[in-house]
Tab-separated table of C-alpha atoms and ligand atoms in Angstrom:
chain	number	residue	atom	x	y	z
A	1	MET	CA	-42.210	-57.316	-109.803
A	2	ILE	CA	-44.536	-60.217	-109.289
A	3	ARG	CA	-48.037	-59.665	-108.353
A	4	VAL	CA	-50.368	-62.645	-107.241
A	5	ALA	CA	-53.759	-62.328	-108.345
A	6	SER	CA	-55.349	-65.185	-107.166
A	7	ILE	CA	-54.591	-68.373	-105.304
A	8	THR	CA	-56.764	-71.563	-105.842
A	9	LEU	CA	-56.894	-74.462	-103.191
A	10	ARG	CA	-57.733	-77.691	-104.457
A	11	GLU	CA	-57.684	-81.108	-102.732
A	12	ILE	CA	-57.422	-84.461	-104.639
A	13	ARG	CA	-57.354	-87.838	-104.029
A	14	LEU	CA	-54.385	-89.391	-105.484
A	15	PRO	CA	-54.327	-93.293	-105.669
A	16	LEU	CA	-51.384	-95.263	-104.254
A	17	VAL	CA	-49.622	-98.144	-105.994
A	18	GLU	CA	-49.711	-99.960	-102.465
A	19	PRO	CA	-52.159	-99.274	-99.936
A	20	PHE	CA	-51.022	-97.177	-97.016
A	21	ARG	CA	-52.049	-98.106	-93.553
A	22	THR	CA	-52.421	-95.503	-90.736
A	23	SER	CA	-53.641	-95.337	-87.147
A	24	HIS	CA	-56.885	-94.261	-88.760
A	25	GLY	CA	-57.377	-97.368	-91.182
A	26	THR	CA	-55.806	-98.230	-94.840
A	27	VAL	CA	-56.122	-95.525	-97.508
A	28	LYS	CA	-56.009	-96.482	-100.976
A	29	ALA	CA	-55.320	-92.877	-101.994
A	30	ARG	CA	-53.403	-89.947	-100.393
A	31	ARG	CA	-55.546	-86.605	-99.673
A	32	ILE	CA	-53.243	-83.893	-101.263
A	33	LEU	CA	-53.731	-80.111	-100.898
A	34	LEU	CA	-52.384	-78.447	-103.872
A	35	LEU	CA	-52.256	-74.631	-105.103
A	36	GLU	CA	-52.553	-73.020	-108.299
A	37	MET	CA	-51.236	-69.226	-108.018
A	38	ILE	CA	-52.022	-66.789	-110.700
A	39	ASP	CA	-49.842	-63.836	-111.325
A	40	ALA	CA	-50.964	-60.498	-112.971
A	41	ASP	CA	-49.349	-61.158	-116.067
A	42	GLY	CA	-51.292	-64.728	-116.081
A	43	ARG	CA	-48.743	-67.037	-115.231
A	44	HIS	CA	-50.035	-70.334	-113.158
A	45	ALA	CA	-48.004	-71.950	-110.742
A	46	TRP	CA	-48.540	-75.107	-109.078
A	47	SER	CA	-47.500	-76.288	-105.532
A	48	GLU	CA	-48.158	-78.358	-102.908
A	49	CYS	CA	-48.672	-78.803	-99.242
A	50	VAL	CA	-46.970	-81.612	-97.563
A	51	ALA	CA	-48.954	-82.147	-94.830
A	52	GLN	CA	-50.835	-85.476	-94.218
A	53	GLU	CA	-54.280	-86.386	-93.361
A	54	ALA	CA	-53.906	-87.104	-90.085
A	55	ALA	CA	-51.789	-85.636	-87.191
A	56	GLY	CA	-48.665	-87.858	-86.542
A	57	TYR	CA	-45.682	-87.039	-88.088
A	58	SER	CA	-46.798	-83.417	-87.624
A	59	HIS	CA	-49.756	-81.573	-85.741
A	60	GLU	CA	-50.237	-79.979	-89.309
A	61	THR	CA	-52.907	-81.685	-91.508
A	62	VAL	CA	-54.703	-81.221	-94.806
A	63	ASP	CA	-57.933	-79.929	-93.230
A	64	GLY	CA	-56.016	-77.775	-90.557
A	65	CYS	CA	-53.683	-76.276	-93.659
A	66	TRP	CA	-56.698	-75.833	-95.892
A	67	THR	CA	-58.443	-73.633	-93.332
A	68	LEU	CA	-55.479	-71.633	-92.399
A	69	ILE	CA	-54.210	-71.091	-96.145
A	70	GLU	CA	-57.870	-70.089	-97.324
A	71	GLU	CA	-58.565	-67.814	-94.105
A	72	LEU	CA	-55.570	-66.347	-93.130
A	73	LEU	CA	-52.226	-66.626	-95.477
A	74	ALA	CA	-53.683	-66.704	-99.243
A	75	PRO	CA	-55.429	-63.547	-98.448
A	76	ARG	CA	-52.222	-62.031	-97.306
A	77	ILE	CA	-50.368	-62.719	-100.570
A	78	ALA	CA	-53.471	-62.341	-102.910
A	79	GLY	CA	-53.107	-58.815	-104.465
A	80	VAL	CA	-49.547	-58.157	-102.835
A	81	SER	CA	-46.544	-57.522	-105.094
A	82	PHE	CA	-42.970	-58.392	-104.527
A	83	ARG	CA	-39.766	-58.249	-105.834
A	84	ASP	CA	-38.291	-61.117	-104.621
A	85	PRO	CA	-39.540	-64.346	-103.615
A	86	ALA	CA	-37.268	-64.341	-100.546
A	87	GLN	CA	-39.312	-61.590	-99.264
A	88	VAL	CA	-42.688	-63.907	-98.960
A	89	HIS	CA	-41.431	-65.826	-95.941
A	90	ALA	CA	-41.462	-62.880	-93.818
A	91	MET	CA	-44.765	-61.686	-94.835
A	92	LEU	CA	-46.358	-65.203	-93.967
A	93	GLU	CA	-44.563	-66.173	-90.564
A	94	ALA	CA	-46.018	-63.140	-88.522
A	95	GLY	CA	-48.875	-64.923	-86.324
A	96	ALA	CA	-48.344	-68.427	-88.109
A	97	ALA	CA	-44.701	-69.551	-86.841
A	98	GLU	CA	-45.821	-72.895	-86.495
A	99	ALA	CA	-47.741	-73.411	-89.507
A	100	ARG	CA	-44.505	-74.450	-91.711
A	101	MET	CA	-46.235	-76.772	-94.065
A	102	ALA	CA	-49.284	-74.379	-94.851
A	103	ARG	CA	-46.790	-71.583	-95.397
A	104	GLY	CA	-44.175	-73.769	-97.235
A	105	ALA	CA	-47.018	-74.283	-99.953
A	106	ILE	CA	-47.648	-70.925	-100.737
A	107	GLU	CA	-44.014	-69.691	-100.650
A	108	MET	CA	-42.577	-72.320	-102.618
A	109	GLY	CA	-45.273	-71.346	-105.377
A	110	THR	CA	-44.133	-67.711	-105.382
A	111	TRP	CA	-40.580	-69.195	-106.386
A	112	ALA	CA	-41.975	-71.001	-109.356
A	113	LEU	CA	-43.775	-67.753	-110.454
A	114	ALA	CA	-40.386	-65.688	-110.009
A	115	SER	CA	-38.778	-68.637	-111.708
A	116	MET	CA	-40.675	-67.978	-114.677
A	117	GLY	CA	-40.769	-64.409	-114.433
A	118	GLU	CA	-37.181	-64.151	-114.771
A	119	ASN	CA	-37.081	-67.320	-117.184
A	120	LEU	CA	-34.939	-68.955	-115.141
A	121	PRO	CA	-34.680	-72.775	-114.214
A	122	LEU	CA	-36.136	-73.011	-110.349
A	123	GLY	CA	-32.571	-74.858	-109.592
A	124	GLU	CA	-30.726	-71.767	-110.984
A	125	LEU	CA	-32.702	-69.265	-109.134
A	126	LEU	CA	-32.171	-71.151	-105.624
A	127	ALA	CA	-28.710	-71.210	-106.423
A	128	ARG	CA	-28.646	-67.586	-106.978
A	129	HIS	CA	-30.306	-66.815	-103.906
A	130	SER	CA	-28.216	-69.227	-101.694
A	131	GLU	CA	-24.975	-67.351	-100.222
A	132	THR	CA	-22.855	-70.123	-100.430
A	133	GLY	CA	-24.088	-70.880	-103.718
A	134	ARG	CA	-23.200	-67.424	-105.075
A	135	GLU	CA	-19.771	-67.490	-103.353
A	136	SER	CA	-18.587	-70.904	-104.948
A	137	GLY	CA	-20.223	-69.740	-108.402
A	138	SER	CA	-21.210	-73.313	-108.720
A	139	ALA	CA	-24.336	-74.309	-110.894
A	140	PRO	CA	-27.117	-76.489	-110.341
A	141	ARG	CA	-26.485	-80.236	-110.639
A	142	SER	CA	-28.456	-81.621	-113.543
A	143	TYR	CA	-28.636	-84.963	-112.081
A	144	VAL	CA	-29.622	-85.882	-108.358
A	145	GLU	CA	-28.761	-89.199	-106.718
A	146	THR	CA	-31.692	-90.977	-105.376
A	147	GLY	CA	-32.168	-93.047	-102.021
A	148	ILE	CA	-35.174	-95.084	-100.923
A	149	ALA	CA	-36.756	-94.953	-97.825
A	150	LEU	CA	-38.351	-98.426	-96.895
A	151	GLY	CA	-41.008	-98.562	-94.255
A	152	ILE	CA	-41.030	-101.004	-91.466
A	153	GLN	CA	-40.955	-104.663	-92.820
A	154	ARG	CA	-42.470	-107.608	-90.994
A	155	SER	CA	-39.356	-109.524	-90.536
A	156	PRO	CA	-35.555	-108.663	-91.264
A	157	GLU	CA	-35.814	-111.241	-94.482
A	158	ALA	CA	-38.448	-108.904	-95.982
A	159	ALA	CA	-36.234	-105.887	-94.991
A	160	ALA	CA	-33.286	-107.589	-96.985
A	161	ASP	CA	-35.673	-108.436	-100.074
A	162	ARG	CA	-36.894	-105.311	-100.385
A	163	ALA	CA	-33.486	-103.632	-100.188
A	164	ARG	CA	-32.165	-106.106	-102.778
A	165	ALA	CA	-34.545	-105.190	-105.093
A	166	ALA	CA	-34.529	-101.331	-104.460
A	167	ALA	CA	-30.768	-101.546	-105.052
A	168	ALA	CA	-31.146	-103.599	-108.288
A	169	GLU	CA	-33.410	-100.831	-109.544
A	170	GLY	CA	-30.454	-98.473	-109.163
A	171	TYR	CA	-31.105	-96.711	-105.822
A	172	ARG	CA	-27.878	-95.322	-104.512
A	173	ARG	CA	-29.130	-95.445	-100.824
A	174	VAL	CA	-31.237	-97.451	-98.695
A	175	LYS	CA	-32.612	-95.897	-95.832
A	176	LEU	CA	-34.838	-98.211	-93.404
A	177	LYS	CA	-37.296	-97.034	-91.070
A	178	ILE	CA	-36.550	-98.407	-87.970
A	179	VAL	CA	-37.899	-99.152	-83.959
A	180	PRO	CA	-35.597	-100.040	-81.258
A	181	ALA	CA	-36.837	-103.900	-80.622
A	182	SER	CA	-35.960	-105.288	-84.269
A	183	ALA	CA	-33.294	-102.621	-85.378
A	184	VAL	CA	-29.841	-104.656	-85.256
A	185	ALA	CA	-31.521	-107.657	-86.782
A	186	GLU	CA	-32.900	-105.982	-89.862
A	187	VAL	CA	-29.813	-103.706	-90.357
A	188	LYS	CA	-27.692	-107.026	-90.311
A	189	ALA	CA	-29.953	-108.807	-92.721
A	190	VAL	CA	-30.149	-105.834	-95.185
A	191	ARG	CA	-26.556	-104.953	-94.789
A	192	SER	CA	-25.378	-108.420	-95.937
A	193	ALA	CA	-28.167	-108.144	-98.685
A	194	LEU	CA	-26.563	-105.038	-100.482
A	195	GLN	CA	-23.295	-104.597	-102.209
A	196	PRO	CA	-20.883	-102.643	-100.253
A	197	ASP	CA	-21.212	-99.567	-102.489
A	198	VAL	CA	-24.850	-99.211	-101.593
A	199	SER	CA	-25.110	-96.888	-98.772
A	200	LEU	CA	-27.478	-97.889	-95.979
A	201	GLY	CA	-28.840	-95.541	-93.379
A	202	VAL	CA	-31.372	-95.840	-90.752
A	203	ASP	CA	-34.257	-93.366	-89.675
A	204	ALA	CA	-35.720	-93.972	-86.116
A	205	ASN	CA	-38.262	-91.151	-86.442
A	206	GLY	CA	-37.420	-90.411	-82.644
A	207	SER	CA	-38.151	-93.832	-81.067
A	208	PHE	CA	-35.125	-94.298	-79.053
A	209	ARG	CA	-34.565	-92.689	-75.322
A	210	LEU	CA	-31.225	-91.984	-73.722
A	211	ASP	CA	-32.448	-93.037	-70.407
A	212	GLN	CA	-33.870	-96.755	-71.481
A	213	PRO	CA	-30.024	-98.721	-71.190
A	214	ALA	CA	-31.543	-101.099	-73.945
A	215	HIS	CA	-31.859	-98.622	-76.523
A	216	VAL	CA	-28.531	-97.316	-75.813
A	217	ALA	CA	-27.092	-100.780	-76.180
A	218	THR	CA	-28.990	-101.040	-79.363
A	219	LEU	CA	-27.681	-97.681	-80.760
A	220	ASP	CA	-24.113	-99.029	-79.819
A	221	GLU	CA	-24.445	-102.218	-81.779
A	222	LEU	CA	-25.845	-100.083	-84.774
A	223	ASP	CA	-22.722	-97.772	-84.308
A	224	ALA	CA	-20.803	-100.832	-85.260
A	225	LEU	CA	-22.354	-101.675	-88.803
A	226	GLY	CA	-20.961	-99.313	-90.951
A	227	LEU	CA	-24.246	-97.288	-91.400
A	228	SER	CA	-24.062	-93.952	-93.003
A	229	MET	CA	-26.212	-92.336	-90.733
A	230	ILE	CA	-28.747	-92.661	-87.920
A	231	GLU	CA	-31.761	-90.376	-88.567
A	232	GLN	CA	-33.399	-88.735	-85.682
A	233	PRO	CA	-32.828	-91.300	-83.061
A	234	LEU	CA	-34.062	-89.081	-80.009
A	235	PRO	CA	-37.191	-87.146	-79.639
A	236	PRO	CA	-37.170	-83.550	-81.944
A	237	ASP	CA	-36.519	-81.245	-79.136
A	238	ASP	CA	-33.950	-83.117	-77.043
A	239	LEU	CA	-30.798	-81.321	-78.460
A	240	HIS	CA	-28.576	-81.845	-75.645
A	241	GLY	CA	-29.393	-85.804	-75.771
A	242	LEU	CA	-28.887	-85.911	-79.296
A	243	ALA	CA	-25.471	-83.845	-78.912
A	244	GLN	CA	-24.597	-86.468	-76.152
A	245	LEU	CA	-25.431	-89.011	-78.472
A	246	GLN	CA	-23.525	-88.153	-81.206
A	247	ALA	CA	-20.244	-87.391	-78.939
A	248	ARG	CA	-20.629	-91.381	-78.268
A	249	LEU	CA	-21.378	-92.671	-81.741
A	250	ALA	CA	-18.897	-92.722	-84.654
A	251	THR	CA	-21.800	-92.948	-86.887
A	252	ALA	CA	-23.404	-89.799	-88.085
A	253	VAL	CA	-26.391	-88.407	-86.417
A	254	CYS	CA	-28.997	-87.279	-89.177
A	255	LEU	CA	-31.612	-84.552	-87.883
A	256	ASP	CA	-34.785	-84.637	-89.709
A	257	GLU	CA	-38.007	-83.398	-87.509
A	258	SER	CA	-35.443	-81.427	-84.965
A	259	ILE	CA	-34.568	-79.041	-87.970
A	260	THR	CA	-37.677	-76.811	-88.107
A	261	GLY	CA	-35.811	-73.971	-89.488
A	262	PRO	CA	-32.356	-72.278	-89.357
A	263	LEU	CA	-32.263	-71.321	-85.783
A	264	ARG	CA	-32.454	-75.056	-84.723
A	265	ALA	CA	-29.813	-75.964	-87.528
A	266	ARG	CA	-27.639	-73.407	-85.740
A	267	GLU	CA	-28.054	-74.943	-82.446
A	268	MET	CA	-27.605	-78.486	-83.689
A	269	ILE	CA	-24.399	-77.295	-85.160
A	270	GLU	CA	-23.262	-75.363	-81.923
A	271	LEU	CA	-24.168	-78.032	-79.476
A	272	GLY	CA	-22.922	-80.903	-81.821
A	273	SER	CA	-26.233	-82.836	-81.668
A	274	GLY	CA	-25.672	-84.317	-85.222
A	275	ARG	CA	-23.483	-84.184	-88.365
A	276	MET	CA	-25.949	-84.509	-90.982
A	277	VAL	CA	-29.252	-82.850	-91.817
A	278	ASN	CA	-32.519	-84.044	-94.180
A	279	VAL	CA	-33.786	-80.753	-95.435
A	280	LYS	CA	-37.411	-80.894	-96.248
A	281	PRO	CA	-38.726	-77.564	-97.896
A	282	GLY	CA	-42.183	-78.217	-97.483
A	283	ARG	CA	-41.585	-79.006	-93.857
A	284	VAL	CA	-39.839	-75.955	-92.892
A	285	GLY	CA	-41.692	-73.169	-94.514
A	286	GLY	CA	-40.437	-73.043	-97.889
A	287	PHE	CA	-37.307	-72.510	-99.755
A	288	GLN	CA	-36.111	-69.294	-97.895
A	289	GLN	CA	-35.811	-71.172	-95.050
A	290	ALA	CA	-34.342	-74.378	-96.685
A	291	LEU	CA	-31.752	-72.022	-98.366
A	292	ALA	CA	-30.754	-70.761	-95.149
A	293	ILE	CA	-30.583	-73.965	-93.609
A	294	HIS	CA	-28.373	-75.279	-96.520
A	295	ASP	CA	-26.373	-72.034	-96.433
A	296	LEU	CA	-25.521	-72.923	-92.378
A	297	CYS	CA	-24.686	-76.451	-93.248
A	298	VAL	CA	-22.391	-75.916	-96.089
A	299	ARG	CA	-20.232	-73.266	-93.917
A	300	ALA	CA	-20.217	-76.015	-90.839
A	301	HIS	CA	-19.342	-78.932	-93.405
A	302	VAL	CA	-22.319	-80.893	-92.583
A	303	PRO	CA	-23.604	-82.864	-95.537
A	304	THR	CA	-27.533	-82.283	-96.390
A	305	TRP	CA	-29.790	-84.172	-98.509
A	306	CYS	CA	-33.635	-83.556	-99.338
A	307	GLY	CA	-35.973	-85.737	-97.924
A	308	GLY	CA	-39.469	-86.747	-98.934
A	309	MET	CA	-43.049	-86.236	-97.434
A	310	LEU	CA	-45.056	-88.381	-100.054
A	311	GLU	CA	-45.624	-85.444	-102.381
A	312	SER	CA	-47.096	-85.788	-105.977
A	313	GLY	CA	-45.200	-84.995	-108.756
A	314	ILE	CA	-45.614	-81.317	-107.975
A	315	GLY	CA	-43.992	-81.368	-104.721
A	316	ARG	CA	-41.472	-83.648	-106.027
A	317	ALA	CA	-40.536	-80.865	-108.476
A	318	TYR	CA	-39.675	-78.553	-105.874
A	319	ASN	CA	-37.521	-81.047	-103.929
A	320	VAL	CA	-35.525	-81.847	-106.993
A	321	ALA	CA	-34.771	-78.303	-107.645
A	322	LEU	CA	-33.322	-78.027	-104.491
A	323	ALA	CA	-31.674	-81.058	-104.050
A	324	SER	CA	-29.846	-79.794	-107.343
A	325	LEU	CA	-27.438	-77.388	-105.137
A	326	PRO	CA	-24.059	-78.050	-104.375
A	327	GLY	CA	-24.401	-78.488	-100.660
A	328	PHE	CA	-27.038	-81.358	-101.319
A	329	THR	CA	-24.120	-83.863	-101.254
A	330	GLU	CA	-25.958	-86.983	-100.032
A	331	PRO	CA	-28.763	-88.758	-102.101
A	332	GLY	CA	-31.970	-87.542	-101.463
A	333	ASP	CA	-35.293	-89.579	-100.829
A	334	LEU	CA	-36.495	-88.720	-104.547
A	335	SER	CA	-38.235	-91.811	-105.636
A	336	PRO	CA	-39.663	-91.762	-108.941
A	337	SER	CA	-43.497	-91.356	-109.670
A	338	ALA	CA	-44.081	-94.993	-110.198
A	339	ARG	CA	-43.207	-96.077	-106.782
A	340	TYR	CA	-45.942	-94.168	-104.997
A	341	TRP	CA	-48.578	-93.218	-107.775
A	342	LYS	CA	-50.662	-95.544	-110.020
A	343	ARG	CA	-50.516	-92.101	-112.201
A	344	ASP	CA	-49.027	-89.177	-111.295
A	345	VAL	CA	-50.295	-85.474	-111.921
A	346	VAL	CA	-47.271	-84.309	-113.921
A	347	LYS	CA	-46.066	-85.003	-117.474
A	348	PRO	CA	-43.512	-86.447	-117.913
A	349	GLU	CA	-43.605	-88.228	-114.689
A	350	TRP	CA	-40.486	-88.298	-112.567
A	351	THR	CA	-38.394	-91.329	-113.415
A	352	MET	CA	-34.921	-92.791	-112.279
A	353	ASP	CA	-32.440	-94.007	-114.557
A	354	ALA	CA	-30.194	-97.121	-114.050
A	355	ALA	CA	-27.615	-95.595	-112.072
A	356	GLY	CA	-30.221	-94.231	-109.377
A	357	ARG	CA	-30.129	-90.501	-110.562
A	358	VAL	CA	-32.893	-88.242	-111.396
A	359	ARG	CA	-32.667	-85.568	-114.161
A	360	VAL	CA	-32.854	-81.906	-113.169
A	361	PRO	CA	-35.046	-80.262	-115.880
A	362	LEU	CA	-32.771	-77.232	-116.111
A	363	GLU	CA	-34.162	-76.408	-119.609
A	364	HIS	CA	-37.352	-75.013	-118.275
A	365	PRO	CA	-38.503	-72.386	-115.908
A	366	GLY	CA	-40.969	-73.155	-112.975
A	367	LEU	CA	-41.603	-76.762	-112.021
A	368	GLY	CA	-39.813	-78.099	-115.277
A	369	VAL	CA	-42.488	-80.615	-115.963
A	370	GLU	CA	-46.203	-80.120	-117.087
A	371	VAL	CA	-49.118	-80.157	-114.625
A	372	ASP	CA	-51.512	-82.645	-116.144
A	373	VAL	CA	-54.625	-80.183	-115.062
A	374	GLY	CA	-57.413	-82.493	-116.879
A	375	PHE	CA	-56.340	-85.311	-114.165
A	376	ILE	CA	-56.146	-83.028	-111.342
A	377	ASP	CA	-59.502	-81.990	-112.537
A	378	ASP	CA	-60.932	-85.480	-112.457
A	379	LEU	CA	-59.349	-86.069	-108.917
A	380	THR	CA	-60.387	-82.638	-107.267
A	381	ALA	CA	-62.913	-83.367	-104.267
A	382	ARG	CA	-63.058	-79.594	-103.337
A	383	ALA	CA	-61.537	-76.137	-104.272
A	384	THR	CA	-61.612	-72.777	-103.519
A	385	THR	CA	-60.010	-69.506	-105.043
A	386	VAL	CA	-59.028	-66.474	-102.956
A	387	ARG	CA	-58.602	-63.650	-105.003
A	388	ALA	CA	-56.884	-59.919	-104.623
A	389	GLY	CA	-59.564	-57.929	-102.595
B	1	MG	MG1	-36.914	-88.934	-91.487
């Protein structure tokens, strides 16, 4: 039985290697909401909310999640006992269905506490809670293949240079962010810069429209370029349009923003709206939901992989644990710490070997890495603690 004694919220400003341009200007540090959950036996579990500073990718923001966690969600969990972390999702979801990132931060922390309580590596705990994992009896992987997501570059040549450098570092898949106007030129330049064994995919973040003939023509051209997937070509809600498009394309459509939970994954499978899923546990409300999506996909023979949300090394630990499950057959967006952060908040930092793999720390329960609390103290902009009432 786990009893959560307190949940501390902290906002840190983690310095980025490269400044990050947003519609609000250029930021040199990412604002990140971290949680530190302490149970009645004195175990500490750190977790991370994947919300960004500004709305855009999602309506959830750092400030919005802070308020919701402090006022609504943390008081529901502080003082509560549970046997199984899979029960926590239902406790959080009532009246907060759309708050997936805020819920996910708390929910995943309870899995880390359970992992420590049972002295089981997090990947092992997840495998035991996955229906298909139990049925197959497969152990979590000890290494996960890694891909890189490259933002929109200033020219096809610049994209090709970045992709070539990434492949030389060992990345197993290159994913290009695309917009309709420049997609074909970029993909052609990058494909010819890469060896044939490096997988190339694209992510349109919903920027194409089926009612625009030029967009459809571009998708047809992309379809002939040997891509491993076209991620989220159309807006998230358009599952019928995505099904029409998938029927037209030989290339797998991968859904990301569309997959808000297992219900949408089931709709995707039944309608044929895609043939691959990018699962982000911090965006779908946590591990219980991510495991349900994984199990649906495994049963339907839909390959999945674990995406990233510019997490610190704390959020990364949860993604690596999830990506170690057998259904995650495609490389995850699990770039090493040094790609984004001048210094990460965990020790050791996450690294990638020359074969493009991240090691899963299966020898430890919890996150599998040590949290650098002193460094987090230095970075903390605000903190507050919610205790059992
Ligand atoms: Mg995406």
